[in-house]
Short mmCIF file of C-alpha atoms and ligand atoms in Angstrom, two decimals:
data_model
loop_
_atom_site.label_atom_id
_atom_site.label_comp_id
_atom_site.label_asym_id
_atom_site.label_seq_id
_atom_site.Cartn_x
_atom_site.Cartn_y
_atom_site.Cartn_z
CA MET A 21 0.00 0.00 0.00
CA ASN A 22 1.46 3.39 -0.91
CA VAL A 23 1.01 6.50 1.26
CA LYS A 24 -1.93 7.87 -0.74
CA GLU A 25 -3.70 4.52 -0.56
CA ALA A 26 -3.24 4.39 3.21
CA ILE A 27 -4.53 7.97 3.57
CA GLU A 28 -7.59 7.13 1.48
CA LYS A 29 -8.22 3.83 3.23
CA ARG A 30 -8.05 5.35 6.75
CA ARG A 31 -11.49 5.82 8.25
CA ALA A 32 -12.80 6.50 11.73
CA TYR A 33 -14.87 3.31 11.80
CA ARG A 34 -16.78 2.43 14.96
CA SER A 35 -17.65 -1.27 14.46
CA PHE A 36 -15.01 -3.79 15.44
CA ASP A 37 -14.28 -7.48 15.65
CA PRO A 38 -11.84 -8.59 18.37
CA ILE A 39 -8.19 -9.31 17.52
CA GLU A 40 -5.15 -10.46 19.45
CA ILE A 41 -2.60 -7.71 20.02
CA SER A 42 1.09 -8.62 19.95
CA LYS A 43 4.23 -6.87 21.20
CA GLU A 44 5.35 -6.92 17.58
CA LEU A 45 2.37 -4.79 16.56
CA VAL A 46 3.13 -2.32 19.36
CA LYS A 47 6.75 -2.11 18.14
CA ASN A 48 5.61 -1.68 14.55
CA LEU A 49 3.40 1.27 15.46
CA ALA A 50 5.87 2.83 17.89
CA GLU A 51 8.67 2.70 15.32
CA VAL A 52 6.86 4.96 12.86
CA ALA A 53 6.19 7.48 15.63
CA GLN A 54 9.87 7.30 16.56
CA ILE A 55 11.07 8.65 13.20
CA THR A 56 8.45 11.41 12.88
CA PRO A 57 9.92 14.93 12.49
CA SER A 58 9.65 17.32 15.44
CA CYS A 59 10.81 20.83 16.29
CA ALA A 60 14.55 20.65 17.10
CA ASN A 61 14.06 16.86 17.22
CA GLN A 62 12.47 17.13 20.66
CA GLN A 63 10.17 14.13 20.15
CA PRO A 64 7.54 15.30 22.66
CA TRP A 65 5.12 12.40 22.14
CA ARG A 66 4.46 9.75 24.79
CA PHE A 67 2.25 6.70 24.31
CA ILE A 68 0.75 4.01 26.50
CA PHE A 69 -0.42 0.95 24.56
CA VAL A 70 -3.23 -0.57 26.60
CA TYR A 71 -4.28 -4.09 25.63
CA ASP A 72 -4.56 -5.99 28.88
CA LYS A 73 -8.27 -6.88 28.91
CA ASN A 74 -8.82 -5.97 32.57
CA LYS A 75 -7.04 -2.63 32.14
CA LEU A 76 -9.07 -1.89 29.01
CA LYS A 77 -12.28 -2.57 30.95
CA ILE A 78 -11.27 -0.01 33.54
CA LEU A 79 -10.21 2.49 30.87
CA PHE A 80 -13.65 2.19 29.21
CA THR A 81 -15.09 3.89 32.32
CA ALA A 82 -13.29 7.10 31.26
CA LEU A 83 -15.07 7.26 27.87
CA THR A 84 -17.89 9.76 27.41
CA GLY A 85 -21.40 8.48 26.62
CA GLY A 86 -21.16 8.92 22.86
CA ASN A 87 -18.13 6.68 22.69
CA LYS A 88 -19.66 3.43 23.97
CA TRP A 89 -18.75 1.87 20.62
CA ALA A 90 -15.08 2.07 21.70
CA GLU A 91 -15.72 -0.69 24.26
CA LYS A 92 -15.17 -3.13 21.38
CA ALA A 93 -11.55 -1.95 21.07
CA SER A 94 -8.78 -4.53 21.17
CA MET A 95 -6.27 -1.86 22.16
CA ILE A 96 -6.36 1.81 23.14
CA ILE A 97 -3.31 4.01 22.68
CA ALA A 98 -3.14 6.91 25.11
CA VAL A 99 -1.28 9.84 23.54
CA PHE A 100 0.11 12.48 25.88
CA SER A 101 2.73 15.17 26.23
CA LYS A 102 3.33 18.55 27.87
CA PRO A 103 4.27 21.97 26.51
CA ASP A 104 7.88 22.04 27.72
CA TYR A 105 8.67 18.74 26.01
CA ASP A 106 8.84 20.70 22.75
CA CYS A 107 9.63 24.11 21.20
CA VAL A 108 7.83 27.16 22.59
CA ILE A 109 8.36 30.07 20.20
CA GLY A 110 6.41 33.06 21.50
CA GLU A 111 2.82 31.92 21.47
CA ARG A 112 3.57 28.96 19.23
CA LEU A 113 3.55 25.75 21.25
CA TYR A 114 4.69 22.83 19.14
CA TYR A 115 4.00 19.88 21.44
CA LEU A 116 0.47 19.32 20.15
CA PHE A 117 1.53 19.67 16.51
CA ASP A 118 4.46 17.28 16.74
CA THR A 119 2.57 14.74 18.84
CA GLY A 120 -0.27 14.97 16.33
CA MET A 121 2.13 14.26 13.47
CA ALA A 122 3.57 11.21 15.22
CA THR A 123 0.04 10.00 15.93
CA ALA A 124 -0.94 10.47 12.28
CA MET A 125 2.03 8.33 11.20
CA LEU A 126 0.99 5.64 13.65
CA ILE A 127 -2.61 5.76 12.41
CA LEU A 128 -1.49 5.36 8.80
CA ARG A 129 0.77 2.44 9.69
CA ALA A 130 -2.10 0.77 11.53
CA THR A 131 -4.25 1.30 8.45
CA GLU A 132 -1.58 -0.31 6.28
CA LEU A 133 -1.59 -3.29 8.65
CA GLY A 134 -5.34 -3.69 8.07
CA LEU A 135 -6.49 -2.16 11.35
CA VAL A 136 -8.77 0.69 12.28
CA ALA A 137 -7.06 3.42 14.31
CA HIS A 138 -9.65 5.95 15.40
CA PRO A 139 -8.55 8.94 17.54
CA ILE A 140 -11.08 10.33 20.01
CA ALA A 141 -11.36 13.40 22.21
CA GLY A 142 -14.46 12.15 24.04
CA PHE A 143 -13.01 10.93 27.35
CA LYS A 144 -12.64 12.23 30.89
CA GLU A 145 -9.03 13.31 30.96
CA GLU A 146 -8.45 13.29 34.71
CA ARG A 147 -10.08 9.87 35.11
CA ALA A 148 -8.12 8.34 32.22
CA LYS A 149 -4.84 9.82 33.51
CA GLU A 150 -5.51 8.41 36.96
CA ILE A 151 -6.28 4.94 35.56
CA LEU A 152 -3.09 4.94 33.48
CA GLY A 153 -0.81 6.59 36.06
CA ILE A 154 -0.05 9.53 33.77
CA PRO A 155 1.55 12.41 35.73
CA ASP A 156 -0.63 15.48 36.48
CA GLU A 157 1.33 17.96 34.38
CA MET A 158 0.74 15.97 31.17
CA ARG A 159 -2.04 16.69 28.67
CA LEU A 160 -3.78 13.50 27.59
CA ILE A 161 -4.39 14.60 24.00
CA THR A 162 -6.21 11.66 22.49
CA LEU A 163 -7.04 8.01 22.88
CA VAL A 164 -6.57 6.06 19.66
CA ILE A 165 -9.08 3.23 19.46
CA ILE A 166 -7.60 0.19 17.72
CA GLY A 167 -9.61 -2.69 16.32
CA LYS A 168 -10.40 -4.77 13.28
CA HIS A 169 -13.21 -3.31 11.20
CA SER A 170 -16.39 -5.40 11.35
CA ASN A 171 -18.93 -5.39 8.55
CA GLU A 172 -21.60 -5.87 11.16
CA ILE A 173 -22.61 -2.43 12.38
CA ASN A 174 -22.19 -1.93 16.11
CA PRO A 175 -25.76 -1.61 17.49
CA VAL A 176 -24.79 1.11 19.99
CA LEU A 177 -24.12 3.59 17.15
CA SER A 178 -26.36 6.61 16.61
CA ASP A 179 -28.00 6.97 13.18
CA ALA A 180 -25.34 9.50 12.11
CA MET A 181 -22.61 7.13 13.23
CA LYS A 182 -24.25 4.25 11.36
CA LEU A 183 -24.17 6.38 8.23
CA GLY A 184 -20.50 7.06 8.93
CA GLU A 185 -19.79 3.33 8.71
CA LYS A 186 -20.96 3.40 5.07
CA HIS A 187 -19.74 6.77 3.81
CA ARG A 188 -16.94 9.14 4.75
CA PRO A 189 -18.42 12.29 6.34
CA PRO A 190 -18.36 15.26 3.91
CA ARG A 191 -15.32 17.50 3.68
CA LYS A 192 -14.79 21.20 3.00
CA LYS A 193 -14.01 22.15 -0.59
CA LEU A 194 -10.37 22.93 -1.39
CA GLU A 195 -11.18 26.63 -1.85
CA ASP A 196 -12.48 26.70 1.73
CA PHE A 197 -9.04 25.99 3.15
CA VAL A 198 -6.44 26.52 0.42
CA SER A 199 -5.10 29.85 -0.89
CA ILE A 200 -2.49 30.43 -3.54
CA ASN A 201 0.27 32.97 -2.89
CA ASN A 202 -1.95 35.20 -0.76
CA TYR A 203 -4.66 34.64 1.86
CA ARG A 204 -7.39 36.29 -0.19
CA ASP A 205 -6.63 34.31 -3.37
CA LYS A 206 -8.61 31.15 -2.72
CA PHE A 207 -7.75 28.03 -4.65
CA ASN A 208 -9.95 27.27 -7.62
CA GLU A 209 -9.61 24.70 -10.32
C1 FMN B 306 -9.02 14.90 17.52
C2 FMN B 306 -10.17 14.02 17.11
C3 FMN B 306 -11.15 13.73 18.04
C4 FMN B 306 -12.20 12.88 17.70
N1 FMN B 306 -13.09 12.52 18.67
C5 FMN B 306 -14.04 11.62 18.40
C6 FMN B 306 -14.89 11.14 19.44
O1 FMN B 306 -14.78 11.50 20.61
N2 FMN B 306 -15.84 10.23 19.08
C7 FMN B 306 -16.00 9.77 17.80
O2 FMN B 306 -16.89 8.94 17.57
N3 FMN B 306 -15.18 10.19 16.80
C8 FMN B 306 -14.21 11.10 17.07
N4 FMN B 306 -13.35 11.51 16.07
C9 FMN B 306 -13.49 10.98 14.69
C10 FMN B 306 -14.06 12.03 13.74
O3 FMN B 306 -15.42 12.23 14.03
C11 FMN B 306 -13.85 11.56 12.30
O4 FMN B 306 -12.47 11.51 12.04
C12 FMN B 306 -14.51 12.51 11.30
O5 FMN B 306 -15.91 12.43 11.43
C13 FMN B 306 -14.17 12.18 9.84
O6 FMN B 306 -14.44 10.83 9.51
P1 FMN B 306 -13.28 9.92 8.86
O7 FMN B 306 -12.11 9.99 9.82
O8 FMN B 306 -13.86 8.53 8.80
O9 FMN B 306 -12.95 10.48 7.52
C14 FMN B 306 -12.30 12.35 16.38
C15 FMN B 306 -11.29 12.65 15.46
C16 FMN B 306 -10.23 13.45 15.82
C17 FMN B 306 -9.13 13.70 14.81
#
């Protein structure tokens, strides 16, 4: 699979079949994060790969109501960092950007390996940090829900989510977010 194929194949699916998670898979995903670029090579990202079934069960209690579907996850990757792990240039804080890039690489690699890797923001941060022993000063940025896509739609999904299993949610047009040479000169074909 080339990069464009992986980008196109990636979807935030919410219906999963269970799979066994191996140390090798963890290494595979961690290694693409490892070589991600970062400001002054500071590598601010930190990950906890959670796949012990009992630990997962406890972590599910930190999910918000709309994310019940994530209880079918075979693994959850907690992604965290803190501002002074990365460049701070005036008001530009790079820790979220660089950690996001590393997470995107990991998501694409998971996609290439035939898995769903779905990042979520819908969780209780303090509760999840406590469960995972993440120090107070860290920002738990996302939980990446890992599973094998199931063709059988998860019955806990809302109607909108069910639709999302079939079709990618609509995107902005290029001219809504791309300019050429100058802010006011919006892209048009
Ligand atoms: C930072 C972030 C937070 C998200 N949080 C949630 C979430 O809490 N629950 C959920 O069901 N999906 C969540 N999503 C998934 C998005 O809804 C999804 O990526 C978007 O609808 C586009 O669909 P696609 O990724 O399949 O193209 C999140 C995605 C990102 C990047």
